[in-house]
Amino acid sequence: MGSAASTASARPSVITSINPATGTPIGEVPEMTAAEVRAAVDLARAAQREWAQLSIEARCRKVLRFAEVLMERAEEMIDLLVREGGKTRLEALGMEVVVVADLVRYFAKHAPELLAPVPLPLHLLKHRASYLHFVPRGVIGIIAPWNFPFSIPIGETMMSLIAGNGVVLKPSEITPFVALKAKELYLAAELPPDLFQVVTGRGSTGAALIDSGVNKIVFTGSVATGRKVGAACGERLIPCTLELGGKAPAVVCADADLDRTAAAITWGGFANSGQVCASVERVYAVDSIHDALVERIVAHTKELRQGDASSSLSDVDVGAMTWDQQVSTVEKLVDAAVASGAKVETGGKRGTGPGQFFQPTVLTSCRQEMDVMRKEIFGPVIPIMRVTDEAEAVRLANDSHLGLLAYVFTRDRERGKRIAERIQAGTVMVNDVLATYGCPETPWGGVKDSGIGRTHSAIGLRDLCETRHVNHDRVALAREVWWYPYKEGTFRTILRGARLLFGKRFWQR
Ligand code: NDP
């Protein structure tokens, strides 16, 4: 925990984190007050002043050490991700630890060039020149969800630090210990202790963070909370990046490679127990291949082994659901779909026993108006709908208020790209799912209600800075022609020049 936390006195309440696969408590963290949050921001700000003085190369070298420590102590982090998040060991490694280690390496290598000044050649005022330069914003407030409690906030933290900022992170109340472990590794990497702070608490602690003088908020979470965060940032005139919900459609064309498509959709629907903003949340399968696709997806699903990866050494494919209330949300959506005519091909029920499980579920005969096709499920459910052709699939894919990720399956790469460009989503992948979150060079973010702004990529890195513009002279002139005093002669000269430059070309007259 940040040093601000250790100086706090009265604790209004504590939050208990539990292992969702067993129901066993992991530990308690304090619900930090607004005053404690502000103190954490002040400490980060003081440390940031020194940090920003370092060259970007020096900052990159120091942050790189975090990736090294992370890899040395990877098992520790994986164990905690499994225990607190309910995920499988392979998911904790591949979707959390490796993503952050690779992101750190990528930006440590490329940030100096991505944040180098950008010349802007001027097409008209040739005697002057412009360039952009990128200045750290100060302290970035990061508010994070529970589904990827390490890769989302810590990836954003590392990018913010490389860009020269301090960071105050408010993790989800469901998964605070992962954030505290990240701080422990950060300290072991000998990075400036006060520069990165973790403030534990509930929604009110997140709201306090927005109100604590931070220079930008990077929020990941639900659309409903995103609206509140956006409004609060607007009130304070601080920029915010909003990474919100998704309802990723998979458009399966008649010529798709069905074996690959079924394997991709099965993984894309159930990885991390379906608690991924980019999960395959609805499948539009063209009539001619619908039955063969369903058969393959159902066969794959029936082979999946669900269980508690924290207590078992055996392989587990699908883990627990991180948040108990999410199990009820999933159950209601499935029950309502079945009541409206959807067919359960496999699964369909919550698990028995102490942990929070929902069986990997495949639904067919789904229709667009069902909630399961319209609302974010955020659980291990794949609803499938039969469509007549790809044009209908694209129309239905775009019939959503969300637009984060989307997927297209076809053997024809050019066709795949053409369809991808017609789908309203921040990212469309052809013949694959989920994977671009692990590509730090690509932007991550949505259109429509899925959010505002981008994380990752040059765009995300530059957004963590103020983009400032310098305009300077290239030749020394006594005065500019448009300065005082205004004269009739000047007016005529400028008008003649403007007609020459912007009017019809002489050969068109
Ligand atoms: P929430 O919106 O419930 O919470 C997100 C974070 O905001 C939590 O830390 C929460 O704290 C905090 N918070 C709650 N209320 C406020 C407030 N008024 N002001 C400031 N902060 C507040 O989302 P979930 O944690 O349930 O995450 C699931 C959602 O996240 C899904 O919709 C999913 O699609 C989306 N998501 C989007 C991603 C993307 O990249 N676009 C990636 C991953 C998830 P607390 O938990 O303590 O209440």
Coordinates of C-alpha atoms and ligand atoms in Angstrom, one line a residue:
M1 CA 0.0 0.0 0.0
G2 CA 1.1 3.6 -0.6
S3 CA 2.8 5.4 2.2
A4 CA -0.3 7.7 2.5
A5 CA -2.3 4.7 3.7
S6 CA 0.2 3.8 6.5
T7 CA -0.2 7.4 7.9
A8 CA -4.0 7.2 8.1
S9 CA -5.7 7.1 11.5
A10 CA -9.4 6.2 11.9
R11 CA -10.7 3.6 9.6
P12 CA -14.4 4.0 8.8
S13 CA -14.7 0.4 7.4
V14 CA -12.8 -2.5 5.9
I15 CA -13.4 -4.5 2.8
T16 CA -13.0 -8.3 2.9
S17 CA -11.7 -10.0 -0.2
I18 CA -12.7 -13.6 -0.8
N19 CA -11.6 -16.4 -3.0
P20 CA -14.5 -16.8 -5.4
A21 CA -13.8 -20.5 -6.0
T22 CA -14.1 -21.4 -2.4
G23 CA -15.7 -18.6 -0.5
T24 CA -12.7 -18.4 1.8
P25 CA -11.6 -14.9 2.9
I26 CA -8.2 -13.7 1.7
G27 CA -7.9 -10.7 3.9
E28 CA -9.1 -7.2 4.6
V29 CA -8.2 -3.8 3.3
P30 CA -9.3 -0.4 4.5
E31 CA -11.9 1.7 2.8
M32 CA -9.8 4.8 2.4
T33 CA -11.3 8.2 3.0
A34 CA -11.3 11.3 0.7
A35 CA -8.6 12.8 2.9
E36 CA -6.4 9.7 2.6
V37 CA -6.9 9.7 -1.2
R38 CA -5.9 13.4 -1.4
A39 CA -2.8 12.7 0.7
A40 CA -1.9 9.9 -1.6
V41 CA -2.2 12.2 -4.6
D42 CA -0.1 14.8 -2.9
L43 CA 2.7 12.3 -2.3
A44 CA 2.6 11.1 -5.9
R45 CA 2.7 14.6 -7.1
A46 CA 5.8 15.5 -5.0
A47 CA 7.6 12.4 -6.3
Q48 CA 6.4 13.1 -9.9
R49 CA 8.2 16.5 -10.0
E50 CA 11.6 14.7 -9.7
W51 CA 10.6 11.8 -11.9
A52 CA 9.6 14.1 -14.8
Q53 CA 13.1 15.6 -14.7
L54 CA 14.6 12.3 -15.7
S55 CA 15.2 11.7 -19.4
I56 CA 12.6 9.4 -21.0
E57 CA 15.4 6.9 -21.6
A58 CA 16.2 6.9 -17.9
R59 CA 12.6 6.4 -16.9
C60 CA 12.3 3.5 -19.4
R61 CA 15.4 1.8 -17.9
K62 CA 13.9 2.1 -14.4
V63 CA 10.5 0.9 -15.3
L64 CA 12.0 -2.1 -17.2
R65 CA 13.2 -3.4 -13.8
F66 CA 9.5 -3.9 -12.9
A67 CA 9.1 -6.4 -15.8
E68 CA 12.3 -8.2 -14.5
V69 CA 11.0 -8.5 -10.9
L70 CA 7.6 -9.5 -12.2
M71 CA 9.1 -12.4 -14.2
E72 CA 11.3 -13.4 -11.2
R73 CA 8.2 -13.5 -9.0
A74 CA 5.6 -14.5 -11.6
E75 CA 4.3 -17.5 -9.6
E76 CA 3.5 -15.3 -6.6
M77 CA 1.4 -13.0 -8.7
I78 CA -0.2 -15.9 -10.6
D79 CA -1.2 -17.6 -7.3
L80 CA -2.8 -14.4 -6.1
L81 CA -4.6 -13.8 -9.4
V82 CA -6.0 -17.3 -9.2
R83 CA -7.0 -17.0 -5.6
E84 CA -8.6 -13.5 -5.7
G85 CA -9.9 -13.5 -9.3
G86 CA -11.0 -17.1 -9.6
K87 CA -9.2 -17.5 -12.9
T88 CA -7.1 -20.4 -14.2
R89 CA -3.4 -20.5 -13.9
L90 CA -2.9 -20.2 -17.7
E91 CA -5.2 -17.2 -17.9
A92 CA -3.3 -15.5 -15.0
L93 CA -0.1 -16.1 -16.8
G94 CA -1.1 -15.4 -20.4
M95 CA -3.8 -12.7 -19.9
E96 CA -2.3 -10.8 -17.0
V97 CA 1.4 -11.4 -16.2
V98 CA 2.7 -11.8 -19.8
V99 CA 0.6 -8.9 -21.1
V100 CA 2.2 -6.5 -18.6
A101 CA 5.7 -7.8 -19.0
D102 CA 5.5 -7.5 -22.8
L103 CA 3.8 -4.0 -22.5
V104 CA 6.6 -2.8 -20.3
R105 CA 9.3 -4.1 -22.6
Y106 CA 7.6 -2.7 -25.7
F107 CA 7.1 0.8 -24.3
A108 CA 10.5 0.9 -22.6
K109 CA 12.0 0.3 -26.1
H110 CA 9.7 2.5 -28.2
A111 CA 8.5 5.3 -25.9
P112 CA 11.5 7.6 -26.7
E113 CA 10.6 7.6 -30.4
L114 CA 6.8 7.6 -29.8
L115 CA 7.1 10.7 -27.5
A116 CA 9.7 12.5 -29.5
P117 CA 8.7 15.9 -30.8
V118 CA 6.6 15.7 -34.0
P119 CA 7.4 18.4 -36.7
L120 CA 4.4 19.9 -38.4
P121 CA 5.4 21.4 -41.7
L122 CA 3.3 24.4 -42.5
H123 CA 1.9 24.5 -46.0
L124 CA 1.3 28.3 -46.1
L125 CA 3.5 30.1 -43.6
K126 CA 6.7 28.8 -45.0
H127 CA 8.8 31.2 -43.0
R128 CA 7.6 29.7 -39.8
A129 CA 7.6 26.1 -38.4
S130 CA 5.6 24.1 -35.9
Y131 CA 6.2 21.0 -33.8
L132 CA 4.3 19.1 -31.1
H133 CA 5.9 18.0 -27.9
F134 CA 4.6 15.7 -25.2
V135 CA 4.7 16.8 -21.6
P136 CA 3.8 14.6 -18.6
R137 CA 0.3 15.5 -17.2
G138 CA 1.2 15.2 -13.5
V139 CA -0.7 12.6 -11.6
I140 CA -2.9 10.1 -13.4
G141 CA -5.8 8.6 -11.4
I142 CA -6.6 5.0 -12.5
I143 CA -9.9 3.4 -11.6
A144 CA -10.0 -0.3 -12.4
P145 CA -12.5 -3.2 -12.6
W146 CA -12.1 -6.7 -11.1
N147 CA -12.0 -8.8 -14.3
F148 CA -8.3 -8.2 -15.1
P149 CA -7.1 -6.7 -11.9
F150 CA -3.4 -6.8 -12.9
S151 CA -3.1 -6.3 -16.7
I152 CA -5.6 -3.4 -17.0
P153 CA -4.4 -1.1 -14.2
I154 CA -0.8 -2.1 -14.1
G155 CA -0.4 -1.8 -17.8
E156 CA -1.8 1.7 -17.6
T157 CA 0.3 2.4 -14.6
M158 CA 3.5 1.5 -16.4
M159 CA 2.6 3.5 -19.5
S160 CA 1.8 6.5 -17.2
L161 CA 5.2 6.2 -15.4
I162 CA 7.1 5.9 -18.7
A163 CA 5.3 9.1 -19.9
G164 CA 6.6 10.9 -16.8
N165 CA 3.6 10.8 -14.6
G166 CA 2.8 9.7 -11.0
V167 CA -0.1 7.3 -10.5
V168 CA -2.8 6.8 -7.9
L169 CA -4.7 3.5 -8.5
K170 CA -8.1 2.7 -7.1
P171 CA -8.6 -1.0 -7.6
S172 CA -11.9 -2.7 -7.6
E173 CA -13.1 -3.6 -4.0
I174 CA -13.5 -7.2 -5.3
T175 CA -9.7 -7.6 -6.1
P176 CA -7.7 -5.2 -4.0
F177 CA -4.9 -7.6 -3.0
V178 CA -3.6 -7.9 -6.6
A179 CA -3.1 -4.2 -6.7
L180 CA -1.3 -4.3 -3.4
K181 CA 0.9 -7.1 -4.6
A182 CA 1.7 -5.1 -7.7
K183 CA 2.9 -2.2 -5.4
E184 CA 5.1 -4.7 -3.5
L185 CA 6.7 -5.8 -6.8
Y186 CA 7.1 -2.1 -7.8
L187 CA 8.9 -1.4 -4.6
A188 CA 11.1 -4.5 -5.1
A189 CA 12.0 -3.0 -8.5
E190 CA 13.3 0.0 -6.6
L191 CA 11.1 2.5 -8.3
P192 CA 10.4 5.8 -6.4
P193 CA 8.1 4.7 -3.5
D194 CA 5.7 7.6 -3.5
L195 CA 5.3 7.9 -7.2
F196 CA 2.8 5.0 -7.4
Q197 CA 0.1 4.9 -4.8
V198 CA -2.7 2.3 -4.3
V199 CA -5.9 3.6 -2.6
T200 CA -8.3 0.8 -1.6
G201 CA -12.0 1.3 -1.2
R202 CA -15.4 1.2 -2.9
G203 CA -17.0 3.5 -5.4
S204 CA -16.8 6.5 -3.0
T205 CA -13.0 6.1 -2.9
G206 CA -13.0 6.2 -6.8
A207 CA -15.2 9.3 -6.7
A208 CA -12.8 10.9 -4.2
L209 CA -9.9 10.2 -6.5
I210 CA -11.6 12.1 -9.3
D211 CA -12.0 15.0 -6.8
S212 CA -8.5 14.9 -5.5
G213 CA -6.7 17.1 -8.0
V214 CA -5.4 14.4 -10.4
N215 CA -4.7 15.6 -13.9
K216 CA -6.4 12.8 -15.8
I217 CA -8.6 9.8 -15.1
V218 CA -8.2 6.5 -16.8
F219 CA -11.3 4.6 -16.0
T220 CA -12.2 1.0 -16.9
G221 CA -15.6 -0.4 -15.9
S222 CA -19.3 -0.4 -16.7
V223 CA -21.2 2.0 -18.9
A224 CA -23.3 3.2 -15.9
T225 CA -20.3 4.1 -13.8
G226 CA -18.5 5.4 -16.8
R227 CA -21.2 8.0 -17.3
K228 CA -20.8 9.2 -13.7
V229 CA -17.0 9.3 -14.0
G230 CA -17.2 11.2 -17.3
A231 CA -19.7 13.7 -15.8
A232 CA -17.4 14.2 -12.7
C233 CA -14.4 14.7 -14.9
G234 CA -16.3 17.2 -17.0
E235 CA -17.3 19.1 -13.9
R236 CA -13.6 19.4 -13.0
L237 CA -12.4 19.9 -16.6
I238 CA -9.9 17.1 -16.4
P239 CA -9.6 14.7 -19.3
C240 CA -10.7 11.1 -19.0
T241 CA -10.3 7.9 -20.9
L242 CA -13.4 5.7 -20.5
E243 CA -13.0 2.0 -21.3
L244 CA -16.5 0.6 -20.9
G245 CA -18.6 -2.4 -21.6
G246 CA -18.7 -4.6 -24.8
K247 CA -21.1 -6.9 -26.6
A248 CA -18.7 -8.3 -29.2
P249 CA -20.5 -10.0 -32.1
A250 CA -19.0 -12.8 -34.1
V251 CA -20.0 -12.8 -37.8
V252 CA -19.5 -16.3 -39.2
C253 CA -19.5 -16.3 -43.0
A254 CA -20.5 -19.3 -45.2
D255 CA -16.9 -19.9 -46.2
A256 CA -15.4 -19.9 -42.6
D257 CA -13.0 -22.5 -41.5
L258 CA -15.4 -24.1 -39.1
D259 CA -12.9 -26.0 -37.0
R260 CA -10.9 -22.8 -36.3
T261 CA -14.0 -20.7 -35.9
A262 CA -15.6 -23.0 -33.4
A263 CA -12.4 -23.3 -31.3
A264 CA -12.0 -19.5 -31.4
I265 CA -15.6 -18.8 -30.4
T266 CA -15.5 -21.3 -27.6
W267 CA -12.3 -19.8 -26.2
G268 CA -13.5 -16.2 -26.8
G269 CA -16.8 -16.9 -25.0
F270 CA -15.4 -18.8 -22.0
A271 CA -11.9 -17.5 -21.3
N272 CA -11.8 -15.8 -17.9
S273 CA -15.3 -17.3 -17.4
G274 CA -16.6 -14.9 -20.0
Q275 CA -15.7 -11.9 -17.9
V276 CA -13.9 -10.1 -20.6
C277 CA -15.1 -6.8 -22.1
A278 CA -14.1 -8.3 -25.5
S279 CA -15.8 -11.7 -24.9
V280 CA -17.7 -13.2 -27.8
E281 CA -21.2 -12.2 -26.5
R282 CA -23.3 -13.1 -29.6
V283 CA -22.8 -15.2 -32.7
Y284 CA -24.4 -14.6 -36.0
A285 CA -24.0 -17.7 -38.1
V286 CA -25.0 -17.8 -41.7
D287 CA -27.7 -20.5 -42.3
S288 CA -25.6 -22.8 -44.5
I289 CA -23.0 -23.4 -41.8
H290 CA -25.1 -22.7 -38.6
D291 CA -25.7 -26.4 -37.6
A292 CA -22.2 -27.6 -38.3
L293 CA -20.8 -24.6 -36.3
V294 CA -23.1 -25.2 -33.4
E295 CA -22.2 -28.9 -33.3
R296 CA -18.5 -28.1 -33.1
I297 CA -18.9 -25.4 -30.4
V298 CA -21.1 -27.6 -28.3
A299 CA -18.6 -30.5 -28.6
H300 CA -15.7 -28.2 -27.5
T301 CA -17.8 -26.8 -24.6
K302 CA -18.7 -30.3 -23.3
E303 CA -14.9 -31.1 -23.0
L304 CA -14.2 -28.1 -20.8
R305 CA -13.1 -28.7 -17.2
Q306 CA -14.5 -26.2 -14.8
G307 CA -13.2 -25.8 -11.3
D308 CA -11.1 -24.2 -8.6
A309 CA -7.7 -23.6 -10.0
S310 CA -6.4 -22.4 -6.6
S311 CA -6.7 -25.7 -4.8
S312 CA -6.2 -28.1 -7.6
L313 CA -3.0 -29.1 -9.4
S314 CA -5.0 -30.6 -12.2
D315 CA -5.7 -28.6 -15.3
V316 CA -8.8 -26.4 -15.2
D317 CA -10.1 -24.7 -18.4
V318 CA -12.9 -22.5 -16.9
G319 CA -12.5 -20.9 -13.5
A320 CA -14.9 -19.3 -11.0
M321 CA -16.8 -16.0 -11.6
T322 CA -15.1 -13.3 -9.7
W323 CA -18.1 -11.4 -8.4
D324 CA -21.0 -13.2 -6.7
Q325 CA -23.6 -10.7 -8.1
Q326 CA -22.4 -11.4 -11.6
V327 CA -23.5 -15.0 -11.3
S328 CA -27.1 -13.9 -10.7
T329 CA -26.9 -11.5 -13.6
V330 CA -25.9 -14.3 -15.9
E331 CA -28.5 -16.6 -14.5
K332 CA -31.3 -14.1 -15.1
L333 CA -30.2 -13.5 -18.7
V334 CA -30.1 -17.2 -19.5
D335 CA -33.4 -17.9 -17.8
A336 CA -35.1 -15.0 -19.6
A337 CA -33.7 -16.2 -22.9
V338 CA -34.9 -19.7 -22.4
A339 CA -38.4 -18.4 -21.4
S340 CA -38.5 -16.6 -24.7
G341 CA -37.6 -19.6 -26.8
A342 CA -33.8 -20.0 -26.7
K343 CA -32.5 -23.6 -26.5
V344 CA -29.8 -24.6 -24.0
E345 CA -27.4 -26.9 -26.0
T346 CA -25.2 -27.4 -23.0
G347 CA -24.8 -25.8 -19.5
G348 CA -27.4 -23.3 -18.5
K349 CA -27.1 -23.5 -14.7
R350 CA -25.0 -22.1 -11.9
G351 CA -22.6 -24.5 -10.3
T352 CA -23.2 -26.3 -7.0
G353 CA -20.9 -26.0 -4.0
P354 CA -19.4 -23.1 -2.1
G355 CA -17.8 -21.2 -5.1
Q356 CA -19.2 -18.9 -7.6
F357 CA -19.5 -20.8 -10.8
F358 CA -21.8 -20.8 -13.9
Q359 CA -21.6 -23.7 -16.3
P360 CA -20.2 -22.9 -19.7
T361 CA -23.4 -22.4 -21.7
V362 CA -24.3 -22.5 -25.4
L363 CA -27.7 -21.1 -26.4
T364 CA -29.2 -21.5 -29.9
S365 CA -32.5 -20.2 -31.4
C366 CA -31.6 -16.8 -30.0
R367 CA -33.3 -13.7 -31.4
Q368 CA -32.0 -10.1 -31.6
E369 CA -34.6 -8.7 -29.3
M370 CA -33.7 -11.0 -26.4
D371 CA -31.7 -9.4 -23.6
V372 CA -29.1 -12.1 -23.9
M373 CA -28.3 -10.7 -27.4
R374 CA -28.5 -7.0 -26.3
K375 CA -27.1 -6.7 -22.8
E376 CA -23.6 -7.4 -21.7
I377 CA -23.6 -10.9 -20.2
F378 CA -20.1 -10.9 -18.7
G379 CA -20.2 -14.6 -18.0
P380 CA -19.6 -18.0 -19.7
V381 CA -22.5 -17.9 -22.2
I382 CA -22.4 -18.0 -26.0
P383 CA -25.8 -17.1 -27.6
I384 CA -26.0 -18.1 -31.2
M385 CA -28.5 -16.8 -33.8
R386 CA -29.1 -18.1 -37.3
V387 CA -29.0 -15.4 -40.1
T388 CA -29.8 -15.7 -43.8
D389 CA -26.6 -14.0 -45.0
E390 CA -23.6 -11.9 -44.1
A391 CA -25.5 -8.6 -44.9
E392 CA -28.0 -9.5 -42.1
A393 CA -25.2 -10.5 -39.8
V394 CA -23.5 -7.1 -40.2
R395 CA -26.7 -5.2 -39.8
L396 CA -27.5 -7.1 -36.5
A397 CA -23.8 -6.7 -35.3
N398 CA -24.2 -2.9 -35.7
D399 CA -27.6 -3.0 -34.0
S400 CA -26.2 -2.4 -30.5
H401 CA -25.4 0.6 -28.3
L402 CA -22.0 -0.9 -27.6
G403 CA -19.0 -1.1 -30.0
L404 CA -15.8 -2.4 -28.3
L405 CA -14.7 -5.5 -30.2
A406 CA -16.1 -7.5 -33.0
Y407 CA -15.0 -10.6 -34.9
V408 CA -15.4 -11.9 -38.5
F409 CA -14.7 -15.4 -39.7
T410 CA -14.1 -16.2 -43.3
R411 CA -11.5 -17.9 -45.4
D412 CA -11.4 -14.9 -47.8
R413 CA -9.0 -12.4 -46.2
E414 CA -10.0 -9.5 -48.4
R415 CA -13.7 -10.1 -47.8
G416 CA -13.0 -10.3 -44.1
K417 CA -11.3 -6.9 -44.1
R418 CA -14.2 -5.4 -46.1
I419 CA -16.8 -6.8 -43.6
A420 CA -14.6 -5.7 -40.7
E421 CA -14.6 -2.1 -42.0
R422 CA -18.4 -2.1 -42.0
I423 CA -18.7 -3.1 -38.3
Q424 CA -19.0 -0.3 -35.7
A425 CA -16.4 -1.3 -33.2
G426 CA -13.1 0.0 -31.9
T427 CA -11.4 -3.1 -33.0
V428 CA -12.5 -5.8 -35.4
M429 CA -10.4 -9.0 -35.6
V430 CA -10.6 -11.4 -38.6
N431 CA -10.4 -15.1 -37.8
D432 CA -9.3 -14.5 -34.2
V433 CA -10.6 -13.3 -30.8
L434 CA -9.5 -11.2 -27.8
A435 CA -5.8 -11.3 -28.6
T436 CA -5.1 -7.6 -29.5
Y437 CA -5.3 -6.6 -25.8
G438 CA -1.9 -8.3 -25.7
C439 CA -0.5 -6.2 -28.6
P440 CA 0.6 -3.0 -26.9
E441 CA 1.2 -1.3 -30.2
T442 CA -2.5 -1.5 -31.1
P443 CA -5.1 0.9 -29.7
W444 CA -7.7 -0.4 -27.3
G445 CA -11.1 1.3 -26.8
G446 CA -14.6 1.5 -28.1
V447 CA -17.1 3.5 -30.1
K448 CA -20.7 4.3 -29.1
D449 CA -21.4 3.6 -25.4
S450 CA -18.2 1.4 -25.2
G451 CA -16.2 4.5 -24.3
I452 CA -14.1 7.5 -25.1
G453 CA -10.4 7.5 -25.9
R454 CA -7.9 4.7 -26.3
T455 CA -5.4 2.9 -24.1
H456 CA -2.2 1.2 -25.4
S457 CA -0.5 2.2 -28.7
A458 CA 1.1 5.5 -29.5
I459 CA -2.3 7.2 -29.1
G460 CA -2.8 5.9 -25.6
L461 CA 0.8 6.8 -24.6
R462 CA 0.5 10.3 -26.0
D463 CA -2.9 10.7 -24.3
L464 CA -1.1 10.3 -21.0
C465 CA 0.8 13.5 -21.8
E466 CA -0.3 17.1 -22.6
T467 CA 0.2 17.6 -26.3
R468 CA 1.8 21.0 -26.6
H469 CA 2.5 23.0 -29.8
V470 CA 5.4 25.3 -30.4
N471 CA 5.5 27.6 -33.4
H472 CA 8.7 29.4 -34.2
D473 CA 10.3 31.6 -37.0
R474 CA 12.6 30.1 -39.6
V475 CA 13.8 33.4 -41.0
A476 CA 14.0 36.8 -39.3
L477 CA 11.5 39.3 -40.7
A478 CA 11.0 42.8 -39.5
R479 CA 7.2 42.4 -39.4
E480 CA 4.3 40.3 -40.7
V481 CA 2.3 41.6 -43.6
W482 CA -1.0 41.4 -41.7
W483 CA 0.1 43.4 -38.7
Y484 CA -0.8 47.0 -38.0
P485 CA -1.2 49.5 -39.6
Y486 CA -4.0 48.2 -41.8
K487 CA -3.7 49.7 -45.3
E488 CA -5.8 49.5 -48.5
G489 CA -2.6 48.3 -50.4
T490 CA -2.2 45.4 -47.9
F491 CA -5.8 44.5 -48.3
R492 CA -5.5 44.3 -52.1
T493 CA -2.2 42.4 -52.0
I494 CA -3.7 39.8 -49.7
L495 CA -6.9 39.5 -51.7
R496 CA -4.9 39.0 -54.9
G497 CA -2.7 36.4 -53.2
A498 CA -5.8 34.6 -51.7
R499 CA -7.5 34.5 -55.2
L500 CA -4.4 33.0 -56.7
L501 CA -4.0 30.4 -53.9
F502 CA -7.6 29.4 -53.2
G503 CA -9.6 30.4 -56.3
K504 CA -10.0 28.5 -59.6
R505 CA -6.7 27.6 -61.1
F506 CA -5.8 29.8 -64.2
W507 CA -6.3 26.9 -66.6
Q508 CA -9.8 26.4 -65.2
R509 CA -10.9 30.0 -65.7
Ligands
NDP1 P1 -17.8 -0.9 -12.3 O1 -18.2 0.2 -13.2 O2 -18.8 -1.4 -11.3 O3 -16.5 -0.5 -11.4 C1 -15.3 0.0 -12.0 C2 -14.5 0.7 -11.0 O4 -15.1 2.0 -10.7 C3 -14.4 0.0 -9.6 O5 -13.1 0.2 -9.1 C4 -15.4 0.7 -8.8 O6 -15.2 0.5 -7.4 C5 -15.3 2.1 -9.3 N1 -16.4 3.0 -9.0 C6 -17.7 2.6 -8.7 N2 -18.5 3.7 -8.6 C7 -17.7 4.8 -8.8 C8 -17.9 6.2 -8.9 N3 -19.1 6.8 -8.7 N4 -16.8 7.0 -9.1 C9 -15.6 6.5 -9.4 N5 -15.3 5.1 -9.4 C10 -16.4 4.3 -9.1 O7 -17.3 -2.1 -13.2 P2 -16.9 -3.5 -12.8 O8 -15.7 -3.5 -11.8 O9 -18.1 -4.3 -12.4 O10 -16.2 -4.1 -14.2 C11 -17.0 -4.7 -15.2 C12 -17.2 -3.8 -16.3 O11 -16.0 -3.3 -16.8 C13 -17.9 -4.5 -17.5 O12 -18.9 -3.7 -18.0 C14 -16.8 -4.6 -18.5 O13 -17.2 -4.7 -19.8 C15 -16.0 -3.4 -18.2 N6 -14.6 -3.5 -18.7 C16 -14.3 -2.8 -19.8 C17 -13.0 -3.0 -20.4 C18 -12.5 -2.2 -21.6 O14 -11.4 -2.3 -21.9 N7 -13.4 -1.5 -22.3 C19 -12.1 -4.0 -19.8 C20 -12.6 -4.7 -18.7 C21 -13.8 -4.4 -18.2 P3 -15.8 -0.7 -6.7 O15 -15.5 -2.0 -7.4 O16 -15.1 -0.7 -5.4 O17 -17.3 -0.5 -6.6

